[in-house]
XYZ file of C-alpha atoms in Angstrom:
594
model
C 113.005 -43.779 16.155
C 114.256 -40.874 18.422
C 112.356 -38.463 16.100
C 109.271 -40.630 16.377
C 109.201 -40.546 20.193
C 109.833 -36.800 20.091
C 106.779 -36.319 17.800
C 104.712 -38.804 19.940
C 105.324 -37.032 23.270
C 104.862 -33.694 21.740
C 101.452 -34.751 20.381
C 100.618 -36.275 23.701
C 101.482 -33.115 25.587
C 99.420 -31.062 23.166
C 96.390 -33.335 23.705
C 96.799 -33.148 27.503
C 97.090 -29.314 27.329
C 94.082 -29.057 25.054
C 92.057 -31.378 27.389
C 92.968 -29.248 30.417
C 92.048 -26.063 28.566
C 88.658 -27.542 27.513
C 87.858 -28.704 30.990
C 88.802 -25.309 32.407
C 86.603 -23.579 29.770
C 83.626 -25.852 30.587
C 84.090 -25.329 34.361
C 84.439 -21.604 33.765
C 81.205 -21.555 31.784
C 79.418 -23.462 34.500
C 80.779 -21.325 37.250
C 79.813 -18.295 35.278
C 76.367 -19.755 34.852
C 76.146 -20.358 38.617
C 77.161 -16.765 39.332
C 74.687 -15.526 36.811
C 71.870 -17.724 38.214
C 72.441 -15.947 41.631
C 72.234 -12.518 40.130
C 69.068 -10.383 40.066
C 69.408 -9.987 36.284
C 68.966 -13.703 35.623
C 65.608 -13.837 37.491
C 62.312 -13.799 35.475
C 60.552 -10.507 34.932
C 56.875 -10.946 35.579
C 54.795 -9.079 33.039
C 51.295 -7.654 33.460
C 48.352 -10.032 32.931
C 50.509 -13.025 33.805
C 49.127 -16.539 34.620
C 50.945 -18.724 37.174
C 51.453 -22.208 35.623
C 51.579 -25.192 38.088
C 52.388 -28.591 36.568
C 51.379 -31.261 39.023
C 53.736 -33.736 37.313
C 56.713 -31.834 38.803
C 58.269 -33.652 41.712
C 58.331 -31.285 44.676
C 61.195 -32.013 47.005
C 61.461 -30.140 50.308
C 64.237 -27.788 49.229
C 64.819 -25.954 45.970
C 67.746 -26.677 43.642
C 69.755 -24.381 41.472
C 70.535 -25.545 37.975
C 73.513 -24.080 36.327
C 73.115 -26.554 33.506
C 70.034 -24.578 32.438
C 72.478 -22.313 30.507
C 72.932 -25.225 28.115
C 69.358 -26.443 28.007
C 65.614 -25.403 28.086
C 65.399 -26.249 31.792
C 64.717 -23.644 34.486
C 67.673 -22.168 36.348
C 65.859 -22.850 39.653
C 63.892 -25.924 40.547
C 61.361 -24.792 43.259
C 61.042 -26.930 46.412
C 57.714 -27.358 48.154
C 58.334 -24.487 50.491
C 59.287 -22.299 47.577
C 56.146 -23.229 45.615
C 53.724 -22.648 48.510
C 55.432 -19.277 49.192
C 55.135 -18.287 45.632
C 51.424 -19.196 45.478
C 50.916 -17.103 48.637
C 52.838 -14.236 47.126
C 50.776 -14.478 43.961
C 47.584 -13.620 45.848
C 48.590 -10.010 46.187
C 50.687 -9.656 43.046
C 48.606 -7.501 40.742
C 50.556 -8.821 37.700
C 49.319 -12.389 38.401
C 45.714 -12.659 37.125
C 45.125 -16.313 37.987
C 46.502 -19.867 38.045
C 46.502 -22.535 35.395
C 46.925 -26.051 36.786
C 48.379 -28.450 34.171
C 47.015 -31.851 34.977
C 49.454 -34.653 34.352
C 49.938 -37.848 36.463
C 51.397 -36.696 39.882
C 54.024 -38.755 41.566
C 54.077 -36.605 44.701
C 53.228 -37.966 48.159
C 49.823 -37.247 49.536
C 50.890 -34.854 52.207
C 52.793 -32.834 49.581
C 49.680 -32.731 47.372
C 47.559 -31.750 50.353
C 49.841 -28.723 51.019
C 49.688 -27.677 47.425
C 45.976 -27.992 47.333
C 45.586 -25.965 50.553
C 47.793 -23.273 49.059
C 45.504 -23.054 45.944
C 42.342 -22.907 48.122
C 43.895 -20.016 49.989
C 44.878 -18.333 46.733
C 41.285 -18.356 45.681
C 40.341 -15.943 48.509
C 41.918 -13.338 46.298
C 39.025 -13.817 43.827
C 41.487 -14.527 40.992
C 40.657 -17.411 38.680
C 41.955 -20.995 38.921
C 41.592 -23.284 35.944
C 42.715 -26.866 35.682
C 43.076 -28.915 32.429
C 44.424 -32.336 31.530
C 44.351 -35.009 28.914
C 45.203 -37.802 31.365
C 44.064 -36.988 34.897
C 45.222 -39.302 37.641
C 43.473 -39.444 41.057
C 46.371 -37.530 42.571
C 46.160 -34.834 40.012
C 42.467 -34.619 40.330
C 42.794 -34.187 44.069
C 44.823 -31.058 43.492
C 42.544 -29.911 40.624
C 39.414 -30.194 42.782
C 40.542 -26.879 44.395
C 40.098 -25.059 40.975
C 37.088 -23.016 39.910
C 36.755 -25.240 36.912
C 38.339 -28.553 35.866
C 38.397 -29.514 32.166
C 39.388 -32.738 30.410
C 40.097 -33.508 26.754
C 37.011 -35.091 25.097
C 38.891 -38.206 24.228
C 41.272 -38.098 27.297
C 41.172 -40.056 30.498
C 40.293 -39.395 34.141
C 40.684 -41.758 37.079
C 38.246 -42.503 39.911
C 39.002 -46.038 40.999
C 39.915 -46.158 44.704
C 43.428 -46.626 46.124
C 45.967 -49.350 46.179
C 49.236 -49.869 47.992
C 51.685 -52.332 46.474
C 54.722 -53.630 48.435
C 57.477 -55.739 46.741
C 58.586 -58.930 48.505
C 62.042 -60.327 47.811
C 61.784 -63.571 49.834
C 61.250 -65.653 46.688
C 64.310 -63.996 45.073
C 66.421 -64.925 48.118
C 65.126 -68.437 47.995
C 66.108 -68.840 44.376
C 69.562 -67.391 45.099
C 69.907 -69.583 48.143
C 70.485 -66.609 50.391
C 69.380 -67.060 53.958
C 67.972 -63.909 55.694
C 68.590 -63.739 59.366
C 66.188 -61.164 60.737
C 65.693 -59.529 64.066
C 63.028 -56.942 65.008
C 61.228 -55.337 67.874
C 57.548 -54.407 67.401
C 54.803 -56.728 66.101
C 53.967 -54.065 63.408
C 57.620 -53.557 62.386
C 56.866 -54.595 58.754
C 60.155 -53.167 57.363
C 61.604 -56.705 57.319
C 58.647 -58.442 55.736
C 59.737 -58.116 52.182
C 62.809 -60.267 53.098
C 61.211 -62.848 55.408
C 57.721 -63.319 53.893
C 55.916 -63.719 50.600
C 53.017 -61.411 51.450
C 51.787 -58.916 54.045
C 51.279 -60.073 57.622
C 47.784 -59.480 59.146
C 49.218 -56.670 61.272
C 50.777 -54.992 58.252
C 47.695 -55.443 56.118
C 45.677 -53.808 58.900
C 47.882 -50.787 59.271
C 48.117 -50.211 55.553
C 44.322 -50.427 55.333
C 43.991 -47.887 58.112
C 46.154 -45.174 56.648
C 44.904 -45.882 53.174
C 41.313 -45.255 54.457
C 42.472 -41.881 55.923
C 43.951 -40.900 52.466
C 40.773 -41.972 50.737
C 38.611 -40.017 53.031
C 40.586 -36.844 52.366
C 40.314 -37.499 48.614
C 36.569 -38.079 48.911
C 36.111 -34.849 50.860
C 37.968 -32.883 48.195
C 36.036 -34.445 45.286
C 32.658 -34.020 47.025
C 33.536 -30.375 47.686
C 34.124 -29.737 44.018
C 31.152 -31.787 42.759
C 28.841 -30.411 45.499
C 27.755 -33.931 46.348
C 28.496 -36.215 49.324
C 31.464 -38.500 49.987
C 29.299 -41.635 49.860
C 28.168 -40.895 46.392
C 31.805 -40.272 45.235
C 32.865 -43.628 46.858
C 29.990 -45.466 45.176
C 31.116 -44.185 41.788
C 34.640 -45.489 42.466
C 33.333 -48.868 43.674
C 30.999 -49.334 40.713
C 33.553 -48.112 38.195
C 31.230 -45.467 36.932
C 33.915 -43.231 35.456
C 35.136 -44.932 32.303
C 35.032 -42.155 29.763
C 35.369 -38.345 30.061
C 31.615 -38.052 29.283
C 30.961 -39.979 32.563
C 33.033 -37.491 34.523
C 31.166 -34.499 32.911
C 27.766 -36.117 33.548
C 28.584 -36.685 37.247
C 30.069 -33.195 37.566
C 33.641 -34.415 38.409
C 34.809 -32.120 35.726
C 33.149 -28.914 34.499
C 33.377 -29.612 30.805
C 35.111 -31.430 27.919
C 37.428 -29.060 26.208
C 40.385 -29.120 23.927
C 43.382 -27.131 24.929
C 42.742 -24.247 22.480
C 39.215 -23.847 24.034
C 40.576 -23.767 27.589
C 43.264 -21.319 26.546
C 40.628 -19.067 25.059
C 38.977 -19.060 28.540
C 42.279 -18.226 30.202
C 42.958 -15.536 27.689
C 39.607 -13.826 28.522
C 40.128 -14.052 32.236
C 43.712 -12.822 32.068
C 42.713 -9.830 29.909
C 45.099 -10.853 27.064
C 44.322 -9.828 23.529
C 43.468 -12.462 21.036
C 46.652 -11.781 18.883
C 48.944 -11.812 21.928
C 50.573 -14.716 23.661
C 49.367 -15.466 27.150
C 52.157 -14.699 29.726
C 52.570 -17.960 31.491
C 54.985 -17.912 34.435
C 56.185 -21.315 35.501
C 56.125 -21.927 39.258
C 59.882 -22.559 39.272
C 60.605 -19.185 37.730
C 58.101 -17.338 39.779
C 59.371 -18.968 43.027
C 62.842 -17.770 42.121
C 61.547 -14.291 41.417
C 59.911 -14.250 44.867
C 63.119 -15.460 46.516
C 64.904 -12.467 45.008
C 62.386 -10.122 46.622
C 63.016 -11.294 50.144
C 63.855 -8.481 52.640
C 66.789 -8.943 54.923
C 65.869 -8.666 58.541
C 67.815 -9.006 61.750
C 65.579 -11.602 63.482
C 65.278 -14.925 61.681
C 63.472 -18.281 61.809
C 65.712 -21.128 60.434
C 64.072 -23.882 58.438
C 66.373 -26.952 58.460
C 65.482 -29.568 55.912
C 65.892 -33.224 56.681
C 64.806 -35.174 53.569
C 65.733 -38.692 52.603
C 67.223 -41.683 54.271
C 69.133 -41.125 57.547
C 72.721 -42.375 57.022
C 75.970 -42.455 58.985
C 78.787 -39.968 58.168
C 78.729 -37.614 55.236
C 76.413 -37.376 52.226
C 77.134 -39.693 49.349
C 74.028 -38.870 47.306
C 71.301 -36.264 46.829
C 68.684 -35.939 49.462
C 70.162 -37.787 52.395
C 69.990 -36.972 56.020
C 73.632 -37.582 56.802
C 74.682 -37.367 60.514
C 77.910 -35.419 59.763
C 76.268 -32.869 57.573
C 73.369 -32.365 59.864
C 75.621 -31.953 62.881
C 77.477 -29.124 60.966
C 74.295 -27.414 59.975
C 72.673 -27.616 63.410
C 75.810 -26.167 65.032
C 76.017 -23.451 62.433
C 72.409 -22.453 63.290
C 73.037 -22.668 67.000
C 75.946 -20.217 66.695
C 74.007 -17.724 64.590
C 72.658 -15.097 67.086
C 70.169 -13.705 64.348
C 68.323 -17.001 64.337
C 65.787 -16.852 67.094
C 63.970 -20.190 66.543
C 64.293 -23.299 64.358
C 61.822 -25.426 62.342
C 63.072 -28.875 61.428
C 61.321 -29.990 58.301
C 61.352 -33.755 58.224
C 60.526 -35.906 55.159
C 62.267 -39.149 55.920
C 61.462 -42.878 56.293
C 64.384 -43.154 58.796
C 67.537 -45.205 58.492
C 70.519 -45.679 60.711
C 69.804 -45.885 64.477
C 73.193 -44.429 65.306
C 72.953 -41.593 62.831
C 69.411 -40.819 64.281
C 70.864 -40.632 67.848
C 73.722 -38.410 66.765
C 71.250 -35.968 65.134
C 68.800 -36.058 67.995
C 71.650 -35.219 70.450
C 72.569 -32.130 68.401
C 69.032 -31.017 68.250
C 68.712 -31.383 72.017
C 71.713 -29.056 72.445
C 70.208 -26.666 69.921
C 66.890 -26.678 71.831
C 68.671 -25.469 74.962
C 69.463 -22.213 73.160
C 66.497 -21.713 70.851
C 62.903 -23.033 70.453
C 62.708 -26.035 68.174
C 59.477 -26.931 66.145
C 59.059 -29.873 63.789
C 57.094 -29.873 60.589
C 56.450 -33.248 58.948
C 56.056 -33.795 55.252
C 55.051 -37.005 53.437
C 57.083 -39.213 55.804
C 58.401 -38.825 59.243
C 58.602 -42.420 60.264
C 60.886 -44.568 62.406
C 64.167 -42.687 62.481
C 62.356 -39.715 61.024
C 60.160 -39.670 64.089
C 63.138 -40.338 66.345
C 64.883 -37.064 65.420
C 61.497 -35.206 65.778
C 60.301 -36.532 69.151
C 61.922 -33.955 71.518
C 60.868 -30.814 69.733
C 58.800 -28.146 71.610
C 56.004 -28.708 69.132
C 55.296 -31.185 66.289
C 53.113 -30.370 63.273
C 51.984 -32.902 60.687
C 49.620 -32.915 57.749
C 46.659 -35.299 58.159
C 48.047 -37.401 55.296
C 51.631 -37.508 56.798
C 52.909 -41.129 57.425
C 54.585 -41.048 60.820
C 55.260 -43.227 63.907
C 56.776 -46.653 63.068
C 58.505 -46.651 66.496
C 60.470 -49.874 66.193
C 63.864 -51.302 65.329
C 65.230 -54.053 63.159
C 68.464 -55.632 62.005
C 69.166 -58.029 59.098
C 71.964 -60.281 58.111
C 72.245 -62.376 54.915
C 74.024 -65.691 54.826
C 75.314 -66.300 51.272
C 77.230 -69.468 52.086
C 74.953 -71.807 50.078
C 74.694 -69.501 47.097
C 78.415 -69.158 46.771
C 78.992 -72.884 47.330
C 76.193 -74.346 45.187
C 76.075 -71.822 42.342
C 79.794 -70.707 42.191
C 81.666 -73.441 43.903
C 83.150 -71.009 46.495
C 83.746 -72.333 50.005
C 85.217 -70.704 53.111
C 87.522 -71.780 56.000
C 89.041 -69.738 58.798
C 91.268 -69.505 61.749
C 90.141 -67.291 64.636
C 91.378 -66.737 68.114
C 88.161 -65.647 69.792
C 84.593 -66.878 69.430
C 83.240 -63.563 67.997
C 86.236 -62.662 65.907
C 84.315 -63.097 62.576
C 80.976 -61.698 63.825
C 79.046 -60.437 61.967
C 79.670 -62.604 58.855
C 77.770 -63.423 55.673
C 79.616 -66.682 54.928
C 78.011 -68.968 57.516
C 74.765 -69.105 59.623
C 74.708 -67.380 62.922
C 75.012 -69.524 65.998
C 72.282 -69.524 68.693
C 74.389 -67.383 70.909
C 75.092 -64.810 68.112
C 71.398 -64.697 67.231
C 70.622 -64.031 70.831
C 73.200 -61.191 70.968
C 71.617 -59.638 67.841
C 68.183 -59.784 69.388
C 69.337 -58.265 72.604
C 71.004 -55.462 70.681
C 67.777 -54.764 68.718
C 65.625 -54.880 71.965
C 68.069 -52.440 73.623
C 67.769 -49.846 70.795
C 64.031 -50.325 70.902
C 64.034 -49.554 74.650
C 66.068 -46.428 74.013
C 63.743 -45.383 71.225
C 60.667 -45.638 73.488
C 62.449 -43.794 76.266
C 63.362 -40.924 73.949
C 59.722 -40.658 72.809
C 58.412 -40.892 76.411
C 60.733 -37.977 77.444
C 59.930 -35.864 74.406
C 56.143 -36.408 74.471
C 55.791 -36.576 78.283
C 54.349 -40.081 78.238
C 55.050 -43.172 80.276
C 56.984 -45.976 78.664
C 53.912 -48.150 78.824
C 51.848 -45.484 76.919
C 54.525 -45.246 74.224
C 54.708 -49.093 73.965
C 51.007 -49.302 73.366
C 51.295 -47.027 70.245
C 54.766 -48.111 69.181
C 55.422 -51.765 68.084
C 56.628 -50.442 64.802
C 53.097 -49.282 63.768
C 52.753 -46.605 61.125
C 50.094 -43.886 61.721
C 48.720 -41.047 59.619
C 49.041 -37.499 60.898
C 45.380 -37.386 61.984
C 45.756 -40.627 64.035
C 49.092 -39.347 65.373
C 47.334 -36.345 66.745
C 44.731 -38.444 68.401
C 47.325 -40.636 70.182
C 49.690 -37.740 71.144
C 52.593 -38.269 68.679
C 52.065 -34.760 67.197
C 50.607 -31.589 68.658
C 48.646 -30.204 65.751
C 47.696 -30.581 62.002
C 49.315 -28.038 59.823
C 51.878 -27.404 57.196
C 55.285 -25.697 57.218
C 53.723 -22.172 57.425
C 51.932 -23.065 60.644
C 55.156 -24.540 62.173
C 56.987 -21.360 61.282
C 54.318 -19.199 62.937
C 54.497 -21.405 66.027
C 58.299 -21.032 66.167
C 57.949 -17.310 65.948
C 55.414 -17.198 68.719
C 57.755 -19.293 70.963
C 60.616 -16.954 70.155
C 58.283 -13.963 70.809
C 59.064 -12.248 67.514
C 56.730 -10.670 64.942
C 58.872 -9.191 62.187
C 61.333 -11.838 60.965
C 62.990 -13.425 57.903
C 62.792 -17.126 57.145
C 66.222 -18.612 56.263
C 66.640 -22.156 54.894
C 69.435 -24.589 55.747
C 71.366 -25.828 53.992
C 71.532 -23.421 51.158
C 70.026 -24.660 47.876
C 72.582 -26.868 46.153
C 73.436 -26.344 42.522
C 72.903 -29.497 40.312
C 76.520 -29.176 39.041
C 77.847 -29.341 42.614
C 75.707 -32.295 43.342
C 77.003 -34.129 40.277
C 80.642 -33.410 41.426
C 79.798 -34.650 44.891
C 78.511 -37.883 43.458
C 81.785 -38.415 41.616
C 83.655 -37.996 44.921
C 84.712 -41.527 46.095
C 83.155 -43.076 43.003
C 84.386 -43.749 39.382
C 82.909 -41.719 36.609
C 81.913 -44.993 34.862
C 79.946 -46.096 37.927
C 78.084 -42.791 38.168
C 77.269 -42.815 34.444
C 76.046 -46.428 34.660
C 73.898 -45.502 37.645
C 72.384 -42.483 35.869
C 71.648 -44.555 32.800
C 69.936 -47.290 34.904
C 67.871 -44.807 36.711
C 66.828 -43.131 33.369
C 65.947 -46.445 31.743
C 64.279 -48.129 34.701
C 62.185 -45.085 35.772
C 60.124 -45.794 38.866
C 61.320 -49.422 38.945
C 64.841 -48.198 39.858
C 63.620 -48.051 43.465
C 63.548 -51.884 43.605
C 67.099 -52.155 42.388
C 68.151 -49.614 45.089
C 66.321 -51.681 47.726
C 68.165 -54.863 46.753
C 71.505 -53.036 46.631
C 70.926 -51.586 50.115
C 70.925 -55.142 51.554
C 74.626 -54.955 51.878
C 74.390 -51.733 54.045
C 71.969 -53.508 56.359
C 74.339 -56.257 57.383
C 74.197 -56.460 61.183
C 73.198 -52.776 61.863
C 70.356 -51.638 64.014
C 67.974 -49.737 61.819
C 64.964 -47.454 62.382
C 63.628 -47.404 58.837
C 61.038 -48.261 56.324
C 63.279 -49.807 53.584
C 60.560 -50.581 51.102
C 58.918 -47.843 49.150
C 55.401 -47.151 50.502
C 53.295 -45.744 47.705
C 49.524 -45.151 47.788
C 47.976 -44.654 44.402
């Protein structure tokens, strides 16, 4: 028996040592890959007669992302962010090695403001007189919007192309809560504050339906303008084709000149080959936008005077980051203070793409931005969303820029609590009893209904935060409280409407905001530096494991992969717990216009 234990523990030790060595080797390989991905040698070499490839199916987040896992897969070592992509397209205008652009048309899941900026960059690229071709087998409306900037748009003869108008679908969970016997207790300020509707109603309120119709109409007008520009017809005609369902087959799109021809891929590639000056026996040098953006990043010149672009993408949360693409108060405070202390940074652009979130976190971030603004000019650039808390952190900037398709405003506050007493008692047989030595000792609670006094306290708290919100906007935008209140009430506005009512200063993308910041700082020759630094995907995975079990993260990743776009609904239901009793400036449901 003694010999058995000796052999057992020796084998166990050997397994542990082997495991440690294997983990160390894997980490070493990944660290090596990370180091290599940062080196000049790892960047793509752009050959002569190259064609820049833009796949509209790619999800463009605000900031780029390094990918050390690319060493073990076919993925790119750098995933370009929107800023990178636009900068790369701009650079390609004057790059003699880039002969033109090929836009690969697949369904696009990007927001309308993101697509608007990509399209504008392509329109600007065309001033170089280089070619732009677009081709797809299944062309969604969003993809066509971008493609309309091309010289020619082609579709597969038996493919599909959409022209059908727009729809906005919002999920409502009130019926689910009824079935589970969960009682929502909801408090809000602002008659348009529709953030709570999915939990207290079965359908949109008239106010919400009105505001959705309004911004949907603005998006549709922009789409019609782009389509009419390409087809050389008027917007009323394009709209009539959509209303009548005139586009059913690719032949319809060709007849009405939405597309410039029906082609198979080999036929389109032959056209590209001729334009690029590539011999028939040679492969076309396609350069993916990710790789080209990384190549352009490597060519940046270091300069003493800098404009900092600080990215704020995702939900606004208290404390530190727990997931990718969050605007966490702790991390943002650290980044803002880092920028403030950097004497080389002469001005700052805050790039906001956020539906809001925690009221407290929003206030923490705004305070740090106010302190920063005392030292350096501060300009805001809005992406797809800068609503509620996203607008809160923006409102005191020197200037605010938005795209016409940006969703902004939503100046309002809400709080929610969920009483699960009946669900636990009737479905699981669980009941609660308590002893407390003060009336509010167990407040907030999910195991009993709120008393009338507690409900009144909650509403007063929400109203107080709403008053603070309006006062911050009034100070930042130089308005009266009454003026702010008239355009607040939780109402969502498009960028074009926000300009009209004074919530933003001008329509324009990140490039215009950067130019404005440079002008305020009185500098001409400068370098743009982004904050925080692009995160490597490996580091992001390790961060997600922090404070969470490996099994939980694996399960989460598997669910996200399996559920696809429906995973957002699971996340919304799961987020109910974090809403308990907090004052929120947010749009908790996913607002998608297709």
